[in-house]
Every structure is written in C-alpha cells, then in structure tokens.
Short mmCIF file of C-alpha atoms and ligand atoms in Angstrom, two decimals:
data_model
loop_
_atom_site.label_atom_id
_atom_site.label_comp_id
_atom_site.label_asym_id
_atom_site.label_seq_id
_atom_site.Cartn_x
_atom_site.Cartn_y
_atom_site.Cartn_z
CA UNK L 1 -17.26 -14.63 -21.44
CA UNK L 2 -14.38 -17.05 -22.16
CA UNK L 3 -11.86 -15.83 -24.55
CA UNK L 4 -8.98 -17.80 -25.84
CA UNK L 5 -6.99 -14.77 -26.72
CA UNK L 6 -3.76 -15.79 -24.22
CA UNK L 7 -1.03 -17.31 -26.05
CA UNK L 8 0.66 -18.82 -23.26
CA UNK L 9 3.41 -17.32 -20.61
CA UNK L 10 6.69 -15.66 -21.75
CA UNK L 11 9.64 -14.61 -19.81
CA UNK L 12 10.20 -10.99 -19.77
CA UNK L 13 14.22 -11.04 -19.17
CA UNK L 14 14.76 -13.68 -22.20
CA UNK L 15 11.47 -14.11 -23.81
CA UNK L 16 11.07 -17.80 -24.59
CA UNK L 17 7.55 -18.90 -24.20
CA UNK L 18 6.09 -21.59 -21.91
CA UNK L 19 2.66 -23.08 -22.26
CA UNK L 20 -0.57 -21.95 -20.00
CA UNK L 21 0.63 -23.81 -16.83
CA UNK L 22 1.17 -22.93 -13.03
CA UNK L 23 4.89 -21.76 -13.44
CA UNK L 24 6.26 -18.39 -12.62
CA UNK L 25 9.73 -17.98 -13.07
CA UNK L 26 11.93 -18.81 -16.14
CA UNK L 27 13.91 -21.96 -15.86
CA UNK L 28 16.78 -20.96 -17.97
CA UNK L 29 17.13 -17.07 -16.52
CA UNK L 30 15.04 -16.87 -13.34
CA UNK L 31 13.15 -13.92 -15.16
CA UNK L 32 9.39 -13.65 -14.22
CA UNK L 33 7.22 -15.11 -16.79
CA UNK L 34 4.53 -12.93 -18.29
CA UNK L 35 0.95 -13.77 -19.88
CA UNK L 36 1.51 -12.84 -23.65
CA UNK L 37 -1.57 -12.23 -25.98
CA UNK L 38 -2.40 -12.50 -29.68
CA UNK L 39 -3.38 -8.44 -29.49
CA UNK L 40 -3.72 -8.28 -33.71
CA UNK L 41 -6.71 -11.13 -32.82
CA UNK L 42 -7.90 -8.63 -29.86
CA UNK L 43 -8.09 -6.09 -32.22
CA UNK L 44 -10.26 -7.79 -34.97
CA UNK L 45 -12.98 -8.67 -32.09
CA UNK L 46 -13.45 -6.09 -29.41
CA UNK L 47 -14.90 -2.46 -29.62
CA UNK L 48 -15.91 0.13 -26.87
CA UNK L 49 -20.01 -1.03 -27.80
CA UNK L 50 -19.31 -4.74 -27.21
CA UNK L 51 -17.19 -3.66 -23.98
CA UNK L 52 -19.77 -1.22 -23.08
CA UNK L 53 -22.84 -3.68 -23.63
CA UNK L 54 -21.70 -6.30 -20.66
CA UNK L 55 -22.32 -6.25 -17.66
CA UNK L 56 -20.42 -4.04 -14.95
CA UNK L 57 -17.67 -5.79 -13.93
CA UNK L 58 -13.79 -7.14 -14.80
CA UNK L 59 -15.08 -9.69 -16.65
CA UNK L 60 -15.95 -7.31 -19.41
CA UNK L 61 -12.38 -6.89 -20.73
CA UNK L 62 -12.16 -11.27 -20.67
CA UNK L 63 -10.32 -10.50 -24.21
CA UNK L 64 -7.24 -9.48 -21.88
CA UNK L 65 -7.34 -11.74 -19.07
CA UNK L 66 -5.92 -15.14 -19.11
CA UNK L 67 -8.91 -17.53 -18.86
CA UNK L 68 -9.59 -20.83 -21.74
CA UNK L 69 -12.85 -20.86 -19.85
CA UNK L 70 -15.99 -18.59 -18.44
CA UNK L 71 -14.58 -17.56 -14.79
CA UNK L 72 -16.01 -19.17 -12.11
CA UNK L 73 -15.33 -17.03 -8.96
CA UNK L 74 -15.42 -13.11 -8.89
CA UNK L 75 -18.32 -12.51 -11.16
CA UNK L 76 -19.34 -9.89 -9.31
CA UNK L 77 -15.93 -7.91 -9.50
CA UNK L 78 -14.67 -4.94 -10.65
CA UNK L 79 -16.04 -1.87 -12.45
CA UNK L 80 -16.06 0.20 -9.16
CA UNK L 81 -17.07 3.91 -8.79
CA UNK L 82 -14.29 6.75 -10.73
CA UNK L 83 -15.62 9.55 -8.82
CA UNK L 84 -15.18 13.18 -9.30
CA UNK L 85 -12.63 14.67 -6.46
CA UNK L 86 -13.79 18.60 -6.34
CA UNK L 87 -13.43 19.25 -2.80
CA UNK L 88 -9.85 17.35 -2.55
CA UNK L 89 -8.98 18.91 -5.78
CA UNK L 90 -9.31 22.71 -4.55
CA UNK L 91 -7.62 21.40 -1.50
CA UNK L 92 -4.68 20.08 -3.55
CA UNK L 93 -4.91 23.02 -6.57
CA UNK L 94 -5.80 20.56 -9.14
CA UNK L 95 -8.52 21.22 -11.40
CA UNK L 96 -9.15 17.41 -12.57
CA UNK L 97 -9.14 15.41 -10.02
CA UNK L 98 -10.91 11.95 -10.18
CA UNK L 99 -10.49 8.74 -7.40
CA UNK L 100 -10.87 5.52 -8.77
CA UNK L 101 -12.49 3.90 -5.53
CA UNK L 102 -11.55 0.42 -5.09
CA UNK L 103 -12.44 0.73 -1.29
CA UNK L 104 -15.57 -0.96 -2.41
CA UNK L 105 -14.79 -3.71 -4.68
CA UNK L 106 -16.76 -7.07 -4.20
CA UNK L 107 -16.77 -9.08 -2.12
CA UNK L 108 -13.70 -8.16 0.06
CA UNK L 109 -13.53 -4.24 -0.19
CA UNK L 110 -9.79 -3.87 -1.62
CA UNK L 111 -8.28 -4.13 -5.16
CA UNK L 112 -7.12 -7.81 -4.43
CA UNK L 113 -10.92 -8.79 -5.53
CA UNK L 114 -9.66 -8.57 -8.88
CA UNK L 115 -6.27 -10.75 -9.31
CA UNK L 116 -7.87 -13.45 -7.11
CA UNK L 117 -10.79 -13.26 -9.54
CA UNK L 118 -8.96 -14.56 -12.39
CA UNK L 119 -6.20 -16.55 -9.56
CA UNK L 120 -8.94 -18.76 -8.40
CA UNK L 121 -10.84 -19.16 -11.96
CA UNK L 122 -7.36 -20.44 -13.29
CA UNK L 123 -6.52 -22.54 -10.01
CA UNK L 124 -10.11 -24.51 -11.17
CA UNK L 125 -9.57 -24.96 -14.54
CA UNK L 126 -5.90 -26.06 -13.68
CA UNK L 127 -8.23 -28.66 -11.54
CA UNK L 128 -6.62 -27.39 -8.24
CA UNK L 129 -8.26 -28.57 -5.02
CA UNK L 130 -6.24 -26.18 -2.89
CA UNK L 131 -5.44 -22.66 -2.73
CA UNK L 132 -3.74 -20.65 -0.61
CA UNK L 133 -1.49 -17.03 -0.83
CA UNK L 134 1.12 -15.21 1.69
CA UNK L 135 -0.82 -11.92 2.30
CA UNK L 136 -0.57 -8.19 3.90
CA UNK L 137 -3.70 -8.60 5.21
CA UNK L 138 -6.30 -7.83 1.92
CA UNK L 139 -5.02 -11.00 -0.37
CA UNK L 140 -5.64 -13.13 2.23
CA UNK L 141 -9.38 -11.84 2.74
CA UNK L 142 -9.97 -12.11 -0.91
CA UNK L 143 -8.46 -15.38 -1.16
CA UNK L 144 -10.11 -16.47 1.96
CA UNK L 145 -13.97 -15.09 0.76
CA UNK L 146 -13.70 -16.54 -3.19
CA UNK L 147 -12.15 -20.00 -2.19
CA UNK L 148 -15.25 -20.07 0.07
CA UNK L 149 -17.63 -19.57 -2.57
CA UNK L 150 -15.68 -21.58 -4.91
CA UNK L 151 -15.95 -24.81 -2.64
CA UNK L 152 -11.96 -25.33 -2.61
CA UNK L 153 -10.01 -26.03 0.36
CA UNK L 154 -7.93 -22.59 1.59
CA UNK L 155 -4.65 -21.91 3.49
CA UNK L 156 -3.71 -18.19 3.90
CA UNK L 157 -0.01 -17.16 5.62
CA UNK L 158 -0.02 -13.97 7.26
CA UNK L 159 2.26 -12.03 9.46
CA UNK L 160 1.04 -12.27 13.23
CA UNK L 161 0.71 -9.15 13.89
CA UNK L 162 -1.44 -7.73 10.79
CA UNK L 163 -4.65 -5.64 12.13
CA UNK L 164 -7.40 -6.85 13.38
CA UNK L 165 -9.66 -6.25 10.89
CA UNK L 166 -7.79 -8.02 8.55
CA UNK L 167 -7.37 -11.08 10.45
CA UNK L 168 -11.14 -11.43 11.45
CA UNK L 169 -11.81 -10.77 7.37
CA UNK L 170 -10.12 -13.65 6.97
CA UNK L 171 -10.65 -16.02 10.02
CA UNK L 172 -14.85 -15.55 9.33
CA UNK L 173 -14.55 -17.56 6.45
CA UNK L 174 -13.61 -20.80 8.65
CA UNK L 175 -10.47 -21.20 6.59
CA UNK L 176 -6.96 -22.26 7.37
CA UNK L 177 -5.19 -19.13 8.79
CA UNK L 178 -1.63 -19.08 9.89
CA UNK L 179 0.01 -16.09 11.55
CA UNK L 180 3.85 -16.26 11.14
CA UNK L 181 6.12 -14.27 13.30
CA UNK L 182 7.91 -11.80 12.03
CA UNK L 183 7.27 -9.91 8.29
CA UNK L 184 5.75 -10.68 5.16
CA UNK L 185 9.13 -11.25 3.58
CA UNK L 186 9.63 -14.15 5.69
CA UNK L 187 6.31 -15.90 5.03
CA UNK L 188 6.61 -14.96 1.03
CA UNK L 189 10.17 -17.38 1.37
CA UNK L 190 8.19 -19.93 3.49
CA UNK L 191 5.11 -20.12 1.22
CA UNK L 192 7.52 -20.64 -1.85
CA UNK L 193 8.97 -23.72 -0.19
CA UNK L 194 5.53 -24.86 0.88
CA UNK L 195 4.06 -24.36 -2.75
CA UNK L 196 6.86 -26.59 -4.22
CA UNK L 197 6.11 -29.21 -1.10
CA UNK L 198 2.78 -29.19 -1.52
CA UNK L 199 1.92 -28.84 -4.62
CA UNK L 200 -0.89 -26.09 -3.54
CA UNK L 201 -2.49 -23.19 -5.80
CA UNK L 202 -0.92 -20.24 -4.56
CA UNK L 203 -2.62 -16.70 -5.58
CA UNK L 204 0.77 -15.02 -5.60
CA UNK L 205 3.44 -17.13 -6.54
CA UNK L 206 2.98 -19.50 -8.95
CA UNK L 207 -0.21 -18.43 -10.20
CA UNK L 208 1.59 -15.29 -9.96
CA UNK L 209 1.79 -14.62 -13.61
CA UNK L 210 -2.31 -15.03 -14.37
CA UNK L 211 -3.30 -12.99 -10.65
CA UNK L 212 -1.09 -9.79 -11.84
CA UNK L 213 -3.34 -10.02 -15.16
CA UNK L 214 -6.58 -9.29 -12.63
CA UNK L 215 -4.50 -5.98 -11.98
CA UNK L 216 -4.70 -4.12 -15.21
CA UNK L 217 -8.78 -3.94 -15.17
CA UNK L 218 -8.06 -1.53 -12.76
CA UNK L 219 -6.49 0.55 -15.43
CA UNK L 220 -9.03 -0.64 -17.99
CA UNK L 221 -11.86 0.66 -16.10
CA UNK L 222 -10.15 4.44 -15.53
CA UNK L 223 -9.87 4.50 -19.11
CA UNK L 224 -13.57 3.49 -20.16
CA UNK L 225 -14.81 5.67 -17.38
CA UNK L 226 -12.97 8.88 -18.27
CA UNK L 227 -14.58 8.25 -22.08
CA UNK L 228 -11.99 5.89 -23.40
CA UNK L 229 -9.55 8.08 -22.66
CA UNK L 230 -5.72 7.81 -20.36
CA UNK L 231 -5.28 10.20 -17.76
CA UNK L 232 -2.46 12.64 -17.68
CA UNK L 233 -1.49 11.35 -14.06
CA UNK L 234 -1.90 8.31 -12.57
CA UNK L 235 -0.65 7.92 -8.80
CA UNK L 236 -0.26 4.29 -7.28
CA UNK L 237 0.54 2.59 -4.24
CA UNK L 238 3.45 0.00 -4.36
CA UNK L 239 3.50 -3.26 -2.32
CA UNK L 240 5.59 -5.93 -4.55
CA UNK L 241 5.04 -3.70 -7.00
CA UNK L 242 2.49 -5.49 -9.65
CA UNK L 243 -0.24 -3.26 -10.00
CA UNK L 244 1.83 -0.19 -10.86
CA UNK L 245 3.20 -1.99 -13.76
CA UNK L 246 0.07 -3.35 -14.69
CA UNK L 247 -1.79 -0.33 -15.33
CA UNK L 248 0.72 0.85 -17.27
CA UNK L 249 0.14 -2.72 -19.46
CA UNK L 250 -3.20 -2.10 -19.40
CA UNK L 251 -3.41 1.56 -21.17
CA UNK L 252 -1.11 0.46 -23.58
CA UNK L 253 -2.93 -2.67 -24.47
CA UNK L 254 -5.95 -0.69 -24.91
CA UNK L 255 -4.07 1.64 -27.07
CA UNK L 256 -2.32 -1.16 -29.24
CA UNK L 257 -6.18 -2.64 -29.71
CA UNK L 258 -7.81 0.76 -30.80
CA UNK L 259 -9.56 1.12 -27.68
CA UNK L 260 -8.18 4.61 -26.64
CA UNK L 261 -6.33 7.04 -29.37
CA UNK L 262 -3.77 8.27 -27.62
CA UNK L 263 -2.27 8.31 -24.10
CA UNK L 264 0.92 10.19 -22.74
CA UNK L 265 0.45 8.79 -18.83
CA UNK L 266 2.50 9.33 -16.35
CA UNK L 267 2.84 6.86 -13.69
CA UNK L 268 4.29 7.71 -9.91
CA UNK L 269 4.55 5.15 -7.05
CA UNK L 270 3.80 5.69 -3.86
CA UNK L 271 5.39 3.76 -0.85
CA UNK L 272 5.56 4.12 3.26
CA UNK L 273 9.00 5.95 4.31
CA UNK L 274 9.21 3.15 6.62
CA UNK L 275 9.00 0.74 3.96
CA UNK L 276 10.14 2.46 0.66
CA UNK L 277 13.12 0.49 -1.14
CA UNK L 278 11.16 1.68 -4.89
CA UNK L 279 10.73 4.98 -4.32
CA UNK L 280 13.83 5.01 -2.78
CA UNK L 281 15.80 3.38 -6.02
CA UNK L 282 13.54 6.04 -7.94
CA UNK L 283 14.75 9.07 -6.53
CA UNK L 284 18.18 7.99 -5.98
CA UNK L 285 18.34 7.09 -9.90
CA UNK L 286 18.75 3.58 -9.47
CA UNK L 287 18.07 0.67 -11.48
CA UNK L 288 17.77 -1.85 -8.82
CA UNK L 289 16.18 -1.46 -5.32
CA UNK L 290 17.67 -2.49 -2.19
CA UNK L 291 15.74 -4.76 0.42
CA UNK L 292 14.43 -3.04 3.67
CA UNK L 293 13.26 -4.07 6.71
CA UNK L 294 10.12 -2.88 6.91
CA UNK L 295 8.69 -0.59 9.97
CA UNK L 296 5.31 1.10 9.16
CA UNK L 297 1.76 1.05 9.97
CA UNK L 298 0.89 0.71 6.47
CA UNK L 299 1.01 -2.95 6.74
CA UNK L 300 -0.87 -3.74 3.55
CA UNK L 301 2.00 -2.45 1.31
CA UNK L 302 5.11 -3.42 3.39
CA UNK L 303 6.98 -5.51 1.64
CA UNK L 304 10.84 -5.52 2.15
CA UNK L 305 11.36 -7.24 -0.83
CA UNK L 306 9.20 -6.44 -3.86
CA UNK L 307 8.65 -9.17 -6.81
CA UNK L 308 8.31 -6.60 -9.48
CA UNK L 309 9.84 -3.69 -8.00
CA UNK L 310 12.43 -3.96 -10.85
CA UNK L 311 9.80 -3.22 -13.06
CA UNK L 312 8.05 -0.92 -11.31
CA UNK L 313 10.90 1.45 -11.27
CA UNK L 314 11.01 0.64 -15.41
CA UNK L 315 7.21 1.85 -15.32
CA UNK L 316 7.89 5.19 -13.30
CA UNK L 317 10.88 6.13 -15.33
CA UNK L 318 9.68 5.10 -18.51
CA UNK L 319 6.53 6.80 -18.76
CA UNK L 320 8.36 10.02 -16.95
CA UNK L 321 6.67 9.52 -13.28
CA UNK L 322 8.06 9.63 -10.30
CA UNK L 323 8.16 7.91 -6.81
CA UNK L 324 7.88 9.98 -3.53
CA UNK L 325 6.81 8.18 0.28
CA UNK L 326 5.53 9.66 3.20
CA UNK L 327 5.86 9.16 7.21
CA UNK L 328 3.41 7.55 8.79
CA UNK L 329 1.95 10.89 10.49
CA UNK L 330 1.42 12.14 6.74
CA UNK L 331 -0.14 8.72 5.58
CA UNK L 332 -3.01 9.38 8.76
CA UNK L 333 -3.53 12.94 7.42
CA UNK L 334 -3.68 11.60 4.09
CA UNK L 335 -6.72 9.43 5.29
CA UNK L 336 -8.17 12.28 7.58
CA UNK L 337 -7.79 14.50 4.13
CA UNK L 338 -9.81 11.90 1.88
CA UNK L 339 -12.23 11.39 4.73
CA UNK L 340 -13.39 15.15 5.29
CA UNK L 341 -13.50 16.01 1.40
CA UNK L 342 -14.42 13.42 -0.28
CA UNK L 343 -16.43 11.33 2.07
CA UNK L 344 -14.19 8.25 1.55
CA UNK L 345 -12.59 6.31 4.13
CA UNK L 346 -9.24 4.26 2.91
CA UNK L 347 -6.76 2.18 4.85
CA UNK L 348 -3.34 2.98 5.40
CA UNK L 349 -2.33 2.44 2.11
CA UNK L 350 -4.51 5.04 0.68
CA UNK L 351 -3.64 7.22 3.39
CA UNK L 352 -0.08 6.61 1.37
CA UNK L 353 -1.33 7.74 -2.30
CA UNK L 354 -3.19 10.53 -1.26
CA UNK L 355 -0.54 12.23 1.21
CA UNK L 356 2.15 11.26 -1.88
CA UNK L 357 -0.38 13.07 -4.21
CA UNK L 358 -0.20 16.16 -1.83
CA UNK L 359 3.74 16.08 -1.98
CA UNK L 360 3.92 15.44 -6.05
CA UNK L 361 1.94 18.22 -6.30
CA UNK L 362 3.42 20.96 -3.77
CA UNK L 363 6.69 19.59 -5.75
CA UNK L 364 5.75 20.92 -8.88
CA UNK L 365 5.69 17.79 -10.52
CA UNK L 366 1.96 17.32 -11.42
CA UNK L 367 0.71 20.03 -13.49
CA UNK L 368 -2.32 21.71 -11.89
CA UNK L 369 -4.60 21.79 -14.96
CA UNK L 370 -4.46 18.20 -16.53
CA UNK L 371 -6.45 15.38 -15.49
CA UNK L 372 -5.19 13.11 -11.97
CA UNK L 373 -6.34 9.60 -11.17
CA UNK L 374 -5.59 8.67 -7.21
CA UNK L 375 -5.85 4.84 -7.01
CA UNK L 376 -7.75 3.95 -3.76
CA UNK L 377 -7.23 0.16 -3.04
CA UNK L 378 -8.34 -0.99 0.02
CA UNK L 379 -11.14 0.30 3.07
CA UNK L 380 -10.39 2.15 6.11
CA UNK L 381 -13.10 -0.01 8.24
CA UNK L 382 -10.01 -2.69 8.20
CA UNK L 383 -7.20 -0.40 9.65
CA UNK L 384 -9.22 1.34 12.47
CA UNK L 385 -6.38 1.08 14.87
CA UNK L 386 -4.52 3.52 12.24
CA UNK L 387 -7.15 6.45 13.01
CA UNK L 388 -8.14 5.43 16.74
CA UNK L 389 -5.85 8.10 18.32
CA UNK L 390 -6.49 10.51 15.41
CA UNK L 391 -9.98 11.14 15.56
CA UNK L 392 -11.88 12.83 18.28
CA UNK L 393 -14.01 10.74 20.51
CA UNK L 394 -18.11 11.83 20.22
CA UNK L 395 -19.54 13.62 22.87
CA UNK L 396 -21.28 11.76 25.35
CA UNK L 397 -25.00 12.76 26.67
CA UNK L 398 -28.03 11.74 28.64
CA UNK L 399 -31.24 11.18 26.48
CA UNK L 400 -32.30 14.60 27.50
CA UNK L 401 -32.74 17.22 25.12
CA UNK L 402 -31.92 19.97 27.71
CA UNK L 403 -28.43 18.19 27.53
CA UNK L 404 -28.20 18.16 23.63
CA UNK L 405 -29.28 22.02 24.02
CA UNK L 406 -26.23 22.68 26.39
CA UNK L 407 -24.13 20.51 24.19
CA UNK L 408 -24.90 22.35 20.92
CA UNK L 409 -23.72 25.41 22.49
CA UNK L 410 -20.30 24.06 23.32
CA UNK L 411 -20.38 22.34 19.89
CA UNK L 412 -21.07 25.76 18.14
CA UNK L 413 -18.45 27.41 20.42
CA UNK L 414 -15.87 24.59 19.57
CA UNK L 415 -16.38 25.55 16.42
CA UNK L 416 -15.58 28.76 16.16
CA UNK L 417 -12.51 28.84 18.00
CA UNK L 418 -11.45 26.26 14.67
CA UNK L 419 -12.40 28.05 12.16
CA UNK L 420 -10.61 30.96 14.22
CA UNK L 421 -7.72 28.92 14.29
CA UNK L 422 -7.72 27.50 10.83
CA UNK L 423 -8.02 31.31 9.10
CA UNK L 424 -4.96 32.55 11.11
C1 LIG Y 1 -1.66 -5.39 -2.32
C2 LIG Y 1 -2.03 -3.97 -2.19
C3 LIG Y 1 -1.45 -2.96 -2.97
C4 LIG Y 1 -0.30 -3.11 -3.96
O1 LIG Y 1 -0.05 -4.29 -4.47
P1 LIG Y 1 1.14 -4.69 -5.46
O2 LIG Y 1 1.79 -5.84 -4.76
O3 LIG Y 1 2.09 -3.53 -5.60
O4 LIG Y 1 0.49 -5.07 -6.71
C5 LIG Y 1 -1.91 -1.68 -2.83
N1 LIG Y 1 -2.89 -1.37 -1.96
C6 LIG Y 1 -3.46 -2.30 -1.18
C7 LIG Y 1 -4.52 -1.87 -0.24
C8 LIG Y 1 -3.06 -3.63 -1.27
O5 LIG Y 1 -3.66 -4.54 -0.49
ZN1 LIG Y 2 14.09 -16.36 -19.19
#
C-alpha cells in the first residue's frame, strides 16, 4: 500500500518546497506548508478498478496520502457508510439527499480516525517515540486509541471542562491526559511551546501538514460512493478549519487524475453562533476572520482561533458556497432532527451541519433538486449531556403486564394529542 507519490512539503503563501520532515510553517513567510504531489505520476498508475479492488478503507487512495511506507496504525479506517437521507430529505425539500456517516469510523467513532491514521504512520517512520495532540475532545480519543495500538508513548492536552464522554474515551486508554483550564486556544499556544521543548510528535501541529492529508479521504470516499461522481452540495462543519478545505483538495485531485469527469461543488461551512469567526468573515465579505472567544456547547468545533480558517473562507468563496451558524437550541434540534429521520445519532457538531443545512436551504441557497452531501463527523453517545434535558425520560413500570396495558393507553393517548398538535 506504500506509495511514493509525495514530493515533499510546500508553502502555500510563497511556495518554496521543503523536504518530507516534521515542519509546519514556512521559515521565510510563516505560511503553512502543504504536502505537494507528482499528480501527472498519479495519473499514469491509479484507476477506479485498482481503487475499487482494495480493501474498504482510507488506505485505498495511499496514491494521495503522504506515506514512503505501508501505514502502520489505522488500517482499519475509513470508507464509512454514504447513506441515502429520504426521510430528512422530504423534511428539508430536497430530493437528493445523502449523509456521509463518519459517526462510525474505526476505532474512535469521529472523522479524526482518519488524519491520525496517516499522523501516527508518519510519526513512526519519522522514528518518533512520542506523540501527543491539543484536542476538542475527538483528536485526543483517536490519538489516545492508535498510539495505544501502535506501542508509542501518548500525551493528549485538553480543555478541563470537555464532556465526559470524551474525557473517559481518552483516559481508558491509560495514557497521559492533561486537562488545561480555560479553552482550546490556550492549550493549542501551550502545546506549540511544548512541541518545540520537547521535541514530541504532535498530531496537529507539526505533523500538521501530513494529518490534514487524512482529511480529504473523506471527500474521496463521497465521490467513489456516489459513482465517481462530485456532489452538487457539500455542507461541512468548521473547527480550525482543515477538513473543509480538504475536501475541496480532494475532488479536485480526483478530477486532475481522471478519477471523476467533472465536478462544479459547492462547499458551505458550518460553525456554532457561539463560536463562528468563519462564517462570520463569510457573510460579512471578509477576507480574514477575527478571533472569538468561544461560548458553545459544541465543544468539538470551538476553536477561537482557526489554523486554516483563512483558507477555509478561500474554499467557500471560491467554489461559490457559503457559511451560515446556528444557536445552540438549533444545533440540539438539528441532532433531535437526524435522530428521528434518519436513525443517526451525532454530537454537537453534527447537530451544527444539519441545523445549518436546514437554514441554507429555507435560504434559498441550495437548490432543491440537485444532489446534497451532509458531513457527519463525530457520535452523539460522546455528547449525551447535549440531549439530557432534550429528550423525554421513559416511562417507568412494574413487571406487570396489567401496568404495560394501562401504560399503552396513556402512550396511545399521548400520542394523539401530538399528532393533534403537530397538524395544527
Ligand atoms: C475536529 C472536528 C471537526 C472539524 O475539524 P477541522 O479542524 O475544521 O478540520 C468537525 N467535526 C468534529 C466532530 C470534529 O471533531
Ligand atoms: Zn513561505
């Protein structure tokens, strides 16, 4: 599965090229440095038969990923369900309506399965012996799981006050967690000092350039599942802002390599109101975001301070998107709404795309007969305390069925006076 096909790392402000190495940021410009490929050599070698005779996961687009070697961790991850979105689509008046379901991506149930796939690969054959990210919540679990599995030692910063459920998905691996008060921002600035210090592997920051790579099989995978084909509509949820721009890299990769024919996507972000500085820049017109403080319950994508959110407004403007955000009360419908047609539970950050989704539409924006991808990263079982209010509480009985027979009744009655309710 190894594939030599990454020339090295290039900046994307002035575009001189560094070699394969653990770097992130330019040293003459600051500008982010970029994996760059030899696509003409793609070309020559891969072909939807060869992609489609591997087996079902990332690992079968290794042409475009950033590895010398086979990978090592994350073998498992990737090609996830595209399902068919019928019952949200009436809901929503769109006739092609598909989720890409990350919620169930190996081992750690979230998108992040895939950048620390090829993170951790590259931290071993860089010959790292530690690894370690700042996280939302999700990188950390990922990170946390594949170190495990990889035998290297593992140090994960988090904000103290992240959700339970991503703190125990983390702690259960019996690595090194450390909570930090206050918000992510302030442990990305920390864990930037500490990677210089110590001389760690970290996921996101300066293995930053190879993780963001893991991104774009997530737009790989929408196009080989729709029949090598780009959506129409793509909607996205933004944390620093990487995996917005990397689906975009990834359709057009696949159209500069002959894998897909055509493709006229458009991209929109989706953000928190409470933590929104790209949408915000977006609808405002601007070129550059400005930093917020963040205050929502969709931890997993509040970020203040977004690493590629420069970009990311690029991506949304340049392939004629948009960016909208909701309130938090829209972001628990948005769950409740994926939950009761679909039979999917998301975090909070779904929660985000699908409510944004909702608006884009009922804004006239998305065009209610062409084909719509909603991008579902992460699992609700990890955000519970997002729904606990939100859902009712189940009815309580003896083991008797003469109670269950008095309870049906009220259940039946209950129901009524909804659907009562809900036609006017
Ligand atoms: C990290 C994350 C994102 C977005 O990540 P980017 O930093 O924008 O690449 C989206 N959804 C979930 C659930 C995440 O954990
Ligand atoms: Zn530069």
């Amino acid at each position: 599965m190894g594939a030599k096909y990454a020339k090295g790392l290039k900046c994307r402000e002035c575009g001189r090229n560094y070699e394969k190495k653990p770097v992130h940021v330019c040293e003459f410009c600051f500008g982010p440095l970029e994996v760059d490929y030899d696509y003409d050599a793609i070309k020559k070698v891969v072909s939807r038969e060869k992609i489609q005779s591997r087996g079902k996961n990332m690992w079968r687009y290794a042409e475009f990923l950033p590895l010398d070697g086979d990978p090592v961790v994350g073998l498992n991850t990737g090609m996830t369900p595209l399902v068919r979105a019928r019952r949200l689509g009436e809901e929503l008046g769109l006739k092609e309506l598909w989720i890409k379901n990350d919620a169930v991506n190996y081992p750690t149930l979230s998108f992040k399965d895939r950048v620390v796939s090829v993170a951790l690969s590259k931290a071993k054959e860089f010959g790292f012996k530690t690894v370690a990210c700042a996280t939302t919540g999700n990188l950390g679990n990922s990170v946390a799981s594949q170190a495990v599995r990889a035998g290297l030692e593992c140090y994960i910063f988090m904000p103290a006050n992240l959700e339970q459920g991503k703190i125990i998905g983390t702690s259960i691996f019996g690595v090194h967690v450390v909570g930090i008060s206050g918000n992510y921002d302030g442990v990305n600035r920390l864990c930037s000092e500490i990677a210089g210090k110590f001389g760690w592997a970290f996921a996101n920051i300066n293995l930053r350039p190879f993780y963001a790579e893991g991104s774009k099989t997530f737009g790989h995978e929408i196009c080989e599942q729709l029949g090598w084909k780009a959506p129409k509509h793509v909607i996205v949820p933004m944390a620093g802002g990487s995996l917005i721009c990397k689906i975009d890299k990834a359709i057009k990769e696949f159209l500069k390599t002959g894998l897909i024919e055509c493709s006229d996507t458009k991209i929109y972000g989706a953000q928190a109101t409470g933590c929104s500085p790209i949408t915000t820049a977006v609808k405002n017109g601007w070129e550059l975001f400005k930093p917020v403080k963040p205050d929502t319950i969709a931890r997993s994508i509040a970020i203040g301070n977004p690493a590629d959110g420069f970009y990311a407004i690029k991506t949304m403007r340049e392939s004629g998107g948009w960016g909208e955000d909701v309130t938090d009360a829209e972001l628990v419908e948005g769950i409740k709404l994926l939950a009761r047609t679909e039979g999917i539970f998301t975090e909070t950050a779904g929660g985000v795309t699908v409510a944004v989704t909702k608006k884009l539409v009922e804004q006239g924006r998305i065009a209610k007969d062409e084909s719509v991808v909603i991008s579902i990263t992460g699992n609700g079982l990890k955000t519970t305390e997002a729904v606990l209010t939100a859902v009712p509480r189940p009815d309580v009985i003896e083991a008797k069925l003469s109670d269950f027979e008095v309870l049906v009744e009220k259940i039946r009655e209950r129901d009524k006076k909804a659907e009562a309710v809900a036609a006017g």
